[in-house]
Tab-separated table of C-alpha atoms in Angstrom:
chain	number	residue	atom	x	y	z
A	251	MET	CA	-67.089	-8.088	33.198
A	252	ARG	CA	-64.946	-4.391	32.854
A	253	TYR	CA	-64.042	-3.687	29.161
A	254	LEU	CA	-60.367	-4.245	30.103
A	255	PRO	CA	-60.390	-7.187	32.779
A	256	HIS	CA	-56.587	-6.980	33.405
A	257	THR	CA	-55.460	-7.781	37.099
A	258	THR	CA	-52.873	-6.295	39.320
A	259	GLU	CA	-50.281	-8.376	38.639
A	260	GLU	CA	-50.943	-8.534	34.698
A	261	ILE	CA	-50.842	-4.961	34.815
A	262	ALA	CA	-47.762	-5.178	36.583
A	263	SER	CA	-45.972	-7.706	34.215
A	264	MET	CA	-46.956	-5.588	31.203
A	265	LEU	CA	-45.515	-2.802	32.865
A	266	GLU	CA	-42.265	-4.795	33.671
A	267	ALA	CA	-41.833	-5.850	29.738
A	268	VAL	CA	-42.123	-2.357	28.631
A	269	GLY	CA	-39.968	-1.237	31.231
A	270	LEU	CA	-42.143	1.878	33.145
A	271	PRO	CA	-42.786	1.953	36.795
A	272	SER	CA	-46.628	2.993	36.305
A	273	LEU	CA	-49.487	3.350	33.903
A	274	ASP	CA	-49.429	7.383	34.461
A	275	ALA	CA	-45.403	6.754	32.806
A	276	LEU	CA	-46.973	6.074	30.223
A	277	TYR	CA	-48.171	9.710	29.555
A	278	GLU	CA	-45.380	11.275	30.164
A	279	SER	CA	-44.831	12.111	26.527
A	280	ILE	CA	-48.577	14.524	27.078
A	281	PRO	CA	-47.466	17.886	28.385
A	282	ALA	CA	-48.253	18.215	31.924
A	283	ARG	CA	-50.829	21.263	31.293
A	284	ALA	CA	-52.643	19.140	29.116
A	285	ARG	CA	-53.288	16.012	31.691
A	286	TYR	CA	-56.517	15.966	33.842
A	287	ASP	CA	-54.340	15.972	37.498
A	288	ARG	CA	-57.385	15.472	39.658
A	289	PRO	CA	-60.356	13.037	39.966
A	290	LEU	CA	-63.358	13.533	37.923
A	291	ASP	CA	-66.052	15.406	39.759
A	292	LEU	CA	-68.692	12.539	39.672
A	293	PRO	CA	-71.494	11.958	42.327
A	294	ALA	CA	-71.322	9.190	44.493
A	295	PRO	CA	-72.767	5.649	43.182
A	296	VAL	CA	-76.491	5.297	43.491
A	297	ASP	CA	-78.672	2.274	42.804
A	298	GLU	CA	-80.038	1.213	39.496
A	299	PRO	CA	-83.642	2.562	40.143
A	300	SER	CA	-82.673	5.824	41.232
A	301	LEU	CA	-80.262	5.761	38.405
A	302	MET	CA	-82.933	5.424	35.838
A	303	ARG	CA	-85.187	7.684	38.388
A	304	HIS	CA	-82.555	10.762	37.593
A	305	LEU	CA	-81.826	10.145	33.822
A	306	GLU	CA	-85.716	9.833	33.529
A	307	GLU	CA	-85.989	13.562	35.437
A	308	LEU	CA	-83.057	14.543	32.867
A	309	GLY	CA	-84.752	13.318	29.936
A	310	ARG	CA	-87.996	15.332	30.728
A	311	LYS	CA	-85.826	18.558	30.673
A	312	ASN	CA	-85.213	17.803	26.828
A	313	ARG	CA	-88.235	20.126	25.468
A	314	ALA	CA	-86.826	19.509	21.910
A	315	ALA	CA	-87.782	16.311	21.393
A	316	GLY	CA	-91.338	16.505	21.440
A	317	MET	CA	-91.351	20.041	19.164
A	318	LEU	CA	-92.092	19.871	15.579
A	319	SER	CA	-89.188	20.341	13.643
A	320	PHE	CA	-88.273	21.679	10.373
A	321	LEU	CA	-84.579	21.642	10.809
A	322	GLY	CA	-82.594	20.166	8.364
A	323	ALA	CA	-79.153	21.667	7.489
A	324	GLY	CA	-77.341	18.540	6.784
A	325	ALA	CA	-79.420	15.911	9.166
A	326	TYR	CA	-82.821	15.186	7.972
A	327	GLU	CA	-85.482	12.962	10.278
A	328	HIS	CA	-86.766	10.681	7.331
A	329	HIS	CA	-88.996	7.557	8.727
A	330	PHE	CA	-86.658	5.054	10.393
A	331	PRO	CA	-88.578	1.873	11.011
A	332	PRO	CA	-88.594	-0.343	13.871
A	333	ALA	CA	-87.813	-3.251	12.793
A	334	ALA	CA	-84.258	-2.102	11.127
A	335	ASP	CA	-83.460	-0.777	14.570
A	336	GLN	CA	-84.174	-4.529	16.257
A	337	LEU	CA	-81.926	-6.134	13.142
A	338	LEU	CA	-79.237	-3.823	13.936
A	339	LEU	CA	-79.262	-4.842	17.464
A	340	ARG	CA	-78.325	-8.278	16.660
A	341	SER	CA	-74.982	-9.462	17.889
A	342	GLU	CA	-73.861	-10.343	14.384
A	343	PHE	CA	-74.152	-6.957	13.423
A	344	TYR	CA	-73.778	-5.406	16.466
A	345	THR	CA	-70.646	-6.745	17.937
A	346	ALA	CA	-68.878	-7.105	14.391
A	347	TYR	CA	-65.360	-4.977	13.721
A	348	THR	CA	-63.489	-5.538	10.734
A	349	PRO	CA	-63.895	-8.755	8.388
A	350	TYR	CA	-60.340	-9.362	8.324
A	351	GLN	CA	-61.013	-13.388	8.291
A	352	PRO	CA	-63.528	-13.902	5.262
A	353	GLU	CA	-64.208	-16.988	6.224
A	354	VAL	CA	-65.721	-16.438	9.302
A	355	ALA	CA	-66.973	-12.648	8.523
A	356	GLN	CA	-69.127	-13.636	5.613
A	357	GLY	CA	-72.337	-11.595	6.805
A	358	THR	CA	-70.341	-8.776	7.526
A	359	LEU	CA	-68.854	-8.913	3.988
A	360	GLN	CA	-72.046	-9.108	2.246
A	361	VAL	CA	-73.713	-6.470	3.989
A	362	ILE	CA	-70.974	-4.032	3.231
A	363	PHE	CA	-71.115	-5.326	-0.398
A	364	GLU	CA	-75.210	-4.514	-0.879
A	365	PHE	CA	-74.090	-0.580	1.032
A	366	GLN	CA	-71.989	-0.420	-1.712
A	367	THR	CA	-74.238	-1.800	-4.485
A	368	ILE	CA	-77.172	0.549	-2.987
A	369	ILE	CA	-74.685	3.990	-2.987
A	370	SER	CA	-73.341	2.871	-6.441
A	371	GLU	CA	-76.835	2.971	-7.544
A	372	ILE	CA	-78.023	6.145	-6.066
A	373	PHE	CA	-75.184	8.020	-7.447
A	374	GLY	CA	-74.936	6.463	-11.052
A	375	LEU	CA	-71.630	5.392	-10.233
A	376	PRO	CA	-70.072	1.922	-10.902
A	377	LEU	CA	-67.335	2.358	-7.693
A	378	ALA	CA	-68.517	2.529	-4.386
A	379	ASN	CA	-66.257	2.216	-0.968
A	380	ALA	CA	-67.217	1.443	2.618
A	381	SER	CA	-67.148	4.149	3.743
A	382	MET	CA	-65.961	7.536	5.537
A	383	TYR	CA	-67.037	9.005	8.496
A	384	ASP	CA	-69.567	11.440	7.098
A	385	GLY	CA	-70.164	13.592	4.494
A	386	ALA	CA	-67.700	15.953	5.870
A	387	SER	CA	-64.815	13.388	5.584
A	388	ALA	CA	-65.756	12.150	2.347
A	389	ALA	CA	-65.752	15.553	0.897
A	390	ALA	CA	-62.046	16.250	1.799
A	391	GLU	CA	-60.978	12.756	0.595
A	392	ALA	CA	-62.392	12.993	-2.610
A	393	VAL	CA	-60.593	16.306	-3.043
A	394	LEU	CA	-57.521	14.543	-2.241
A	395	MET	CA	-58.084	11.863	-4.611
A	396	ALA	CA	-58.365	14.252	-7.122
A	397	ARG	CA	-55.389	16.123	-6.586
A	398	ARG	CA	-53.643	12.597	-6.520
A	399	LEU	CA	-55.571	11.530	-9.886
A	400	VAL	CA	-54.708	14.713	-11.781
A	401	GLY	CA	-51.543	15.913	-10.424
A	402	ARG	CA	-52.551	19.621	-9.559
A	403	GLU	CA	-53.122	21.093	-5.985
A	404	HIS	CA	-56.030	23.489	-6.870
A	405	THR	CA	-59.675	23.530	-5.916
A	406	VAL	CA	-62.588	25.139	-7.387
A	407	ILE	CA	-65.346	24.948	-5.080
A	408	SER	CA	-68.958	26.359	-4.844
A	409	GLY	CA	-70.060	28.800	-2.240
A	410	GLY	CA	-72.881	26.660	-1.384
A	411	ILE	CA	-71.077	24.029	-0.235
A	412	HIS	CA	-72.016	22.806	3.539
A	413	PRO	CA	-69.580	25.356	5.893
A	414	GLU	CA	-68.946	22.474	7.916
A	415	TYR	CA	-67.616	20.288	4.552
A	416	LEU	CA	-65.850	23.452	3.653
A	417	GLU	CA	-64.229	23.633	7.054
A	418	THR	CA	-63.116	20.070	7.030
A	419	ILE	CA	-61.618	20.415	3.076
A	420	GLU	CA	-59.574	23.129	4.259
A	421	THR	CA	-58.279	21.326	7.569
A	422	HIS	CA	-57.155	18.671	4.848
A	423	VAL	CA	-55.957	20.763	2.286
A	424	ARG	CA	-53.740	22.343	4.996
A	425	SER	CA	-52.180	19.226	6.574
A	426	LEU	CA	-50.532	18.760	3.299
A	427	GLY	CA	-48.968	22.269	3.630
A	428	ALA	CA	-50.935	23.920	0.637
A	429	GLY	CA	-53.476	26.610	2.646
A	430	LYS	CA	-56.200	28.496	1.536
A	431	ALA	CA	-54.831	29.604	-1.474
A	432	SER	CA	-54.966	26.124	-3.295
A	433	LEU	CA	-58.829	26.760	-2.789
A	434	THR	CA	-60.932	29.013	-4.289
A	435	VAL	CA	-64.595	29.761	-3.086
A	436	VAL	CA	-66.941	30.683	-5.574
A	437	PRO	CA	-69.758	32.834	-5.071
A	438	LEU	CA	-73.344	31.778	-5.805
A	439	ALA	CA	-75.658	32.668	-8.667
A	440	ALA	CA	-78.361	35.097	-8.079
A	441	ASP	CA	-80.660	32.351	-8.298
A	442	GLY	CA	-79.309	30.733	-5.288
A	443	ALA	CA	-77.729	27.987	-7.778
A	444	ALA	CA	-73.856	27.285	-8.407
A	445	ASP	CA	-72.435	29.967	-10.919
A	446	VAL	CA	-71.646	28.029	-13.936
A	447	ASP	CA	-69.951	30.916	-15.661
A	448	ALA	CA	-68.036	32.267	-12.406
A	449	LEU	CA	-66.899	28.500	-11.685
A	450	ALA	CA	-65.787	27.817	-15.323
A	451	ALA	CA	-63.415	31.523	-15.006
A	452	ALA	CA	-61.988	30.078	-11.955
A	453	ILE	CA	-60.692	27.259	-13.026
A	454	THR	CA	-56.946	27.475	-14.004
A	455	PRO	CA	-54.066	25.040	-15.184
A	456	GLU	CA	-53.264	23.920	-12.160
A	457	THR	CA	-57.041	23.181	-11.010
A	458	ALA	CA	-57.587	19.789	-9.788
A	459	CYS	CA	-61.282	19.687	-9.279
A	460	VAL	CA	-64.622	21.414	-9.181
A	461	LEU	CA	-66.742	20.668	-6.158
A	462	VAL	CA	-70.416	22.141	-6.234
A	463	GLY	CA	-73.059	20.706	-3.780
A	464	TYR	CA	-75.626	19.016	-5.796
A	465	PRO	CA	-78.760	19.961	-4.194
A	466	ASN	CA	-76.467	22.651	-1.962
A	467	PHE	CA	-76.592	23.892	1.368
A	468	TYR	CA	-79.625	26.298	0.783
A	469	GLY	CA	-81.173	23.918	-1.066
A	470	SER	CA	-80.792	24.821	-4.670
A	471	ILE	CA	-79.885	22.688	-7.949
A	472	CYS	CA	-77.468	23.350	-10.667
A	473	ASP	CA	-76.875	22.341	-13.826
A	474	LEU	CA	-74.569	19.816	-13.214
A	475	ARG	CA	-73.959	18.872	-16.672
A	476	LYS	CA	-73.033	22.285	-17.600
A	477	VAL	CA	-70.585	22.303	-14.622
A	478	ALA	CA	-69.065	18.899	-15.924
A	479	GLU	CA	-68.842	20.448	-19.203
A	480	ALA	CA	-66.732	23.853	-18.584
A	481	ALA	CA	-64.565	21.031	-15.676
A	482	HIS	CA	-63.487	18.967	-18.408
A	483	ALA	CA	-62.898	21.174	-20.496
A	484	LYS	CA	-59.879	22.253	-19.053
A	485	GLY	CA	-58.750	19.208	-17.212
A	486	ALA	CA	-60.591	19.060	-14.118
A	487	LEU	CA	-62.466	16.682	-12.489
A	488	VAL	CA	-66.207	17.308	-10.878
A	489	ILE	CA	-66.792	16.348	-7.722
A	490	THR	CA	-70.613	16.661	-6.375
A	491	ALA	CA	-72.072	16.670	-2.579
A	492	THR	CA	-75.423	15.477	-1.801
A	493	GLN	CA	-76.612	16.343	2.304
A	494	ASP	CA	-79.859	14.447	1.332
A	495	PRO	CA	-79.522	11.472	-0.986
A	496	TYR	CA	-83.493	10.822	-1.050
A	497	ALA	CA	-82.832	13.917	-3.503
A	498	LEU	CA	-81.220	11.434	-6.027
A	499	ALA	CA	-84.550	9.465	-6.289
A	500	LEU	CA	-85.736	12.206	-8.079
A	501	LEU	CA	-82.777	13.946	-9.458
A	502	GLU	CA	-80.809	12.891	-12.262
A	503	SER	CA	-77.782	10.993	-10.663
A	504	PRO	CA	-74.514	12.532	-10.582
A	505	GLY	CA	-72.681	9.770	-12.567
A	506	ALA	CA	-75.321	10.502	-15.670
A	507	LEU	CA	-74.667	14.063	-15.611
A	508	GLY	CA	-70.831	13.599	-15.718
A	509	ALA	CA	-69.449	13.987	-11.895
A	510	ASP	CA	-66.211	11.855	-11.894
A	511	ILE	CA	-66.517	11.571	-7.694
A	512	ALA	CA	-69.954	11.675	-5.740
A	513	VAL	CA	-69.947	11.900	-1.683
A	514	GLY	CA	-72.541	12.379	0.566
A	515	GLU	CA	-74.040	12.064	4.064
A	516	GLY	CA	-75.765	8.421	4.777
A	517	GLN	CA	-77.402	9.934	7.653
A	518	PRO	CA	-80.553	10.376	5.877
A	519	LEU	CA	-80.985	7.217	4.746
A	520	GLY	CA	-80.747	4.901	7.709
A	521	LEU	CA	-79.782	6.746	10.901
A	522	PRO	CA	-82.258	8.781	13.257
A	523	PRO	CA	-80.539	12.254	13.907
A	524	GLN	CA	-79.520	12.357	17.645
A	525	PHE	CA	-76.952	15.226	19.269
A	526	GLY	CA	-75.191	15.401	15.726
A	527	GLY	CA	-74.317	12.084	14.891
A	528	PRO	CA	-73.219	9.454	13.893
A	529	GLY	CA	-73.015	10.104	10.073
A	530	VAL	CA	-71.520	7.717	7.799
A	531	GLY	CA	-69.999	8.909	4.528
A	532	LEU	CA	-71.094	7.769	1.013
A	533	PHE	CA	-67.970	7.994	-1.769
A	534	ALA	CA	-68.861	6.989	-5.100
A	535	CYS	CA	-66.420	7.289	-8.510
A	536	ARG	CA	-65.848	6.361	-12.241
A	537	GLU	CA	-64.598	2.458	-12.989
A	538	ASP	CA	-61.480	3.493	-14.052
A	539	ARG	CA	-58.126	1.429	-12.855
A	540	LYS	CA	-56.319	4.758	-11.666
A	541	TYR	CA	-59.351	5.671	-9.792
A	542	LEU	CA	-59.712	2.131	-7.970
A	543	GLN	CA	-56.127	2.665	-6.932
A	544	GLN	CA	-56.673	5.905	-5.524
A	545	ILE	CA	-60.149	5.413	-3.783
A	546	PRO	CA	-59.477	5.658	0.309
A	547	GLY	CA	-60.995	3.271	2.352
A	548	ARG	CA	-61.844	-0.453	1.453
A	549	ILE	CA	-63.865	-1.894	-1.013
A	550	VAL	CA	-65.406	-5.465	-0.593
A	551	GLY	CA	-65.759	-7.800	-3.523
A	552	GLU	CA	-68.076	-10.785	-4.574
A	553	THR	CA	-66.100	-14.064	-5.704
A	554	VAL	CA	-66.396	-18.000	-5.412
A	555	ASP	CA	-64.514	-20.493	-3.792
A	556	LYS	CA	-62.918	-23.695	-4.974
A	557	GLU	CA	-65.957	-25.461	-5.256
A	558	GLY	CA	-67.669	-22.227	-6.847
A	559	ASN	CA	-69.620	-21.152	-4.085
A	560	ARG	CA	-70.573	-17.139	-4.067
A	561	GLY	CA	-68.521	-15.503	-1.428
A	562	TYR	CA	-67.469	-11.927	-0.329
A	563	VAL	CA	-63.247	-10.730	0.571
A	564	LEU	CA	-62.451	-7.757	1.169
A	565	THR	CA	-60.837	-6.655	-2.412
A	566	LEU	CA	-58.934	-3.409	-1.553
A	567	ALA	CA	-57.586	-1.633	1.543
A	568	THR	CA	-55.586	0.925	0.642
A	569	ARG	CA	-55.741	2.557	4.189
A	570	GLU	CA	-52.446	2.983	6.618
A	571	GLN	CA	-53.587	-0.220	8.923
A	572	HIS	CA	-53.013	-2.144	5.963
A	573	ILE	CA	-50.505	-0.994	3.851
A	574	ARG	CA	-47.497	0.893	4.654
A	575	ARG	CA	-48.175	4.528	6.115
A	576	GLU	CA	-46.770	6.763	2.682
A	577	ARG	CA	-48.958	4.772	0.511
A	578	ALA	CA	-52.060	4.886	2.047
A	579	THR	CA	-54.465	6.900	0.359
A	580	SER	CA	-56.181	8.133	3.728
A	581	ASN	CA	-55.878	7.550	7.027
A	582	ILE	CA	-59.657	6.676	8.025
A	583	CYS	CA	-59.204	3.438	9.834
A	584	THR	CA	-62.664	2.601	10.088
A	585	ASN	CA	-65.533	1.655	7.501
A	586	SER	CA	-68.393	3.051	10.080
A	587	GLY	CA	-69.450	-0.663	9.656
A	588	LEU	CA	-72.495	-0.518	12.023
A	589	CYS	CA	-73.532	2.784	10.362
A	590	ALA	CA	-73.323	1.458	7.109
A	591	THR	CA	-75.154	-1.431	7.935
A	592	ALA	CA	-78.427	0.615	9.300
A	593	VAL	CA	-78.212	2.357	6.345
A	594	THR	CA	-78.380	-0.876	4.263
A	595	ILE	CA	-81.049	-2.411	6.298
A	596	LYS	CA	-83.014	0.873	6.418
A	597	MET	CA	-82.885	0.821	2.432
A	598	CYS	CA	-83.478	-2.852	1.319
A	599	MET	CA	-86.753	-2.685	3.191
A	600	LEU	CA	-87.858	0.512	1.552
A	601	GLY	CA	-86.373	-0.683	-1.737
A	602	LYS	CA	-86.590	1.506	-4.812
A	603	LYS	CA	-90.399	1.993	-5.093
A	604	GLY	CA	-90.001	3.337	-1.770
A	605	PHE	CA	-87.373	5.163	-1.820
A	606	VAL	CA	-89.090	7.149	-5.062
A	607	GLU	CA	-92.412	7.710	-3.464
A	608	ALA	CA	-90.764	9.083	0.328
A	609	ALA	CA	-88.798	11.601	-2.084
A	610	ARG	CA	-91.931	12.497	-4.304
A	611	GLN	CA	-93.757	13.502	-0.261
A	612	CYS	CA	-90.731	15.391	0.333
A	613	LEU	CA	-90.766	17.476	-2.852
A	614	ALA	CA	-94.445	17.836	-2.885
A	615	LYS	CA	-94.617	18.989	0.860
A	616	ALA	CA	-91.748	21.125	0.630
A	617	GLU	CA	-93.351	22.900	-2.649
A	618	TYR	CA	-96.290	23.350	-0.595
A	619	LEU	CA	-94.578	24.927	2.030
A	620	LYS	CA	-92.816	27.101	-0.241
A	621	LYS	CA	-96.115	28.482	-1.833
A	622	ALA	CA	-97.976	29.187	1.326
A	623	ILE	CA	-94.754	31.083	3.276
A	624	ALA	CA	-94.173	33.138	-0.067
A	625	GLY	CA	-97.649	34.459	0.382
A	626	LEU	CA	-97.293	35.589	3.765
A	627	GLU	CA	-96.666	39.504	4.305
A	628	GLY	CA	-93.086	40.376	5.177
A	629	TYR	CA	-91.562	36.969	4.142
A	630	ALA	CA	-89.627	35.993	0.862
A	631	LEU	CA	-87.913	33.488	-0.785
A	632	PRO	CA	-84.574	34.706	-1.953
A	633	TYR	CA	-83.811	32.122	-4.515
A	634	HIS	CA	-85.541	30.922	-7.366
A	635	ALA	CA	-83.477	28.303	-8.483
A	636	PRO	CA	-85.533	24.591	-8.201
A	637	THR	CA	-84.967	22.793	-4.659
A	638	PHE	CA	-85.963	19.296	-3.258
A	639	ASN	CA	-86.557	19.309	0.403
A	640	GLU	CA	-85.118	22.269	1.769
A	641	PHE	CA	-85.262	25.815	1.087
A	642	VAL	CA	-84.408	29.388	2.391
A	643	VAL	CA	-86.509	32.111	3.560
A	644	ARG	CA	-85.862	35.732	4.302
A	645	VAL	CA	-88.095	36.052	7.475
A	646	ARG	CA	-90.328	39.300	8.504
A	647	GLY	CA	-88.347	42.076	10.573
A	648	GLY	CA	-84.947	40.395	9.187
A	649	ASP	CA	-84.079	39.003	12.548
A	650	THR	CA	-83.953	35.396	12.637
A	651	LYS	CA	-82.913	34.332	15.945
A	652	LYS	CA	-85.863	36.261	17.393
A	653	VAL	CA	-88.624	34.325	14.909
A	654	CYS	CA	-86.992	30.802	16.117
A	655	ASP	CA	-87.019	32.122	19.809
A	656	LYS	CA	-90.787	33.182	19.407
A	657	LEU	CA	-91.769	29.898	17.706
A	658	ALA	CA	-90.308	28.107	20.300
A	659	THR	CA	-92.482	29.049	22.716
A	660	GLN	CA	-95.071	27.547	20.079
A	661	GLU	CA	-93.263	24.259	20.467
A	662	ILE	CA	-91.980	24.778	16.677
A	663	ILE	CA	-88.691	24.680	15.613
A	664	PRO	CA	-88.899	26.461	12.391
A	665	GLY	CA	-85.975	25.634	10.543
A	666	TYR	CA	-81.943	26.641	10.776
A	667	ASP	CA	-80.891	30.730	11.629
A	668	LEU	CA	-78.554	31.160	8.478
A	669	GLY	CA	-77.353	33.779	10.586
A	670	ARG	CA	-75.485	31.170	12.498
A	671	VAL	CA	-73.404	30.727	8.822
A	672	SER	CA	-72.883	34.487	8.381
A	673	ALA	CA	-73.927	37.470	9.733
A	674	ALA	CA	-75.024	38.678	6.311
A	675	ARG	CA	-78.152	35.838	6.637
A	676	LYS	CA	-79.098	36.773	9.690
A	677	GLY	CA	-82.556	37.344	8.490
A	678	GLU	CA	-82.966	34.134	6.735
A	679	LEU	CA	-84.161	30.798	7.631
A	680	LEU	CA	-83.235	27.421	6.148
A	681	ILE	CA	-86.205	25.010	5.939
A	682	ALA	CA	-86.104	21.328	5.422
A	683	VAL	CA	-89.490	19.155	4.775
A	684	THR	CA	-89.739	15.105	4.988
A	685	GLU	CA	-92.205	12.654	4.280
A	686	ARG	CA	-92.736	12.710	8.040
A	687	HIS	CA	-94.458	16.119	7.911
A	688	THR	CA	-98.027	16.368	7.657
A	689	ARG	CA	-100.214	18.664	6.258
A	690	ALA	CA	-101.111	19.782	9.517
A	691	ASP	CA	-97.681	20.164	10.711
A	692	LEU	CA	-96.793	22.343	7.611
A	693	ASP	CA	-100.127	24.813	8.087
A	694	ARG	CA	-99.228	25.113	11.634
A	695	LEU	CA	-95.860	26.269	10.546
A	696	VAL	CA	-97.299	29.013	8.097
A	697	THR	CA	-100.060	29.805	11.121
A	698	ALA	CA	-97.293	30.246	13.441
A	699	LEU	CA	-95.142	32.512	10.969
A	700	ALA	CA	-98.001	34.651	9.786
A	701	SER	CA	-98.837	35.074	13.827
A	702	ILE	CA	-95.502	36.951	14.873
């Protein structure tokens, strides 16, 4: 069945009702130069076996899928159990959308409630929503929320924040007419972590919040408690952004160290990386009525019916679909429901002990690899701040792209070329390790680096 199974007669009736002669007339407001005025250049239809054969041929061209990869930089390949995938494909989850009617959406509402609970426990903050598009949009929404709460417009950002998170924040702030002048980006300290003294010095009477990576984009971990003390002393809020939440299985939670809002990327918790997405934004904050009223998105709550049975309801929805647009805290119009469900199923299967054990493996394997690479002639670790599962390496010869190209011939993706972030970093490689890597994998990378 077609997705929109309208007959020609039904379409004609609808056009008559709105007073338009054709479907094309619906798009007259779009400039002609922006319209696609010719048929799509698609091949002729083929039978199903031929189509499958063609897709298989295309799939075999994807060499990267079978390569040993140490890519991270915001997307991480942790184990995703097939059982979780099968549960996710159940029609109750796969076809569910927005739970507007709680009496027929208890399953969806409970999953969202459990998702919020998991995120709250990971971040150490009592309020969590469901949910943001991804880590970048969650970071931008956190900055906007802090501006509303404090009544100020200036934001201090550590230079270790993910570059794409920063670009997203700049876009959101620009849309409010504030521009880049309302953002101050503070360079990292020499050890690769946030420069606490420089962050404190950048805070002004107009500063709403201080945003730091925890760990940051380069894998380094800062003294978050000191950042919080410096910000709170001047009336500013503290926001943390975490790209791989597995780090928080071992690190003290942001909430315990003084963060007011914590955001992150949920992809590592239950979504295999594939073509850059999808992601799911994580968002948690302090328990305060002011915070509750300003949190973006929606919150599912637990209650009882008139007979005392436990039930779940959409407690708060401050997005523009639910209230007057000018009063909405966010224009995010989805709760990334299926992605949030994937995270919930995977994390429930993993459990707290499994979560901690996977994190311990990530840390131990990353430390083993760091030590081995640091011992290679011509390679160095430019930063000495503590890291979790990701770290920067300065490569021999000073050209990371050449290193990546050479290792690709050995079926290895050694990491993320930081020259893509800045020309000044063209000799640096960002390497990520997860529990999926074996010791043989780590040794293979070391041997390959030593050979070039």
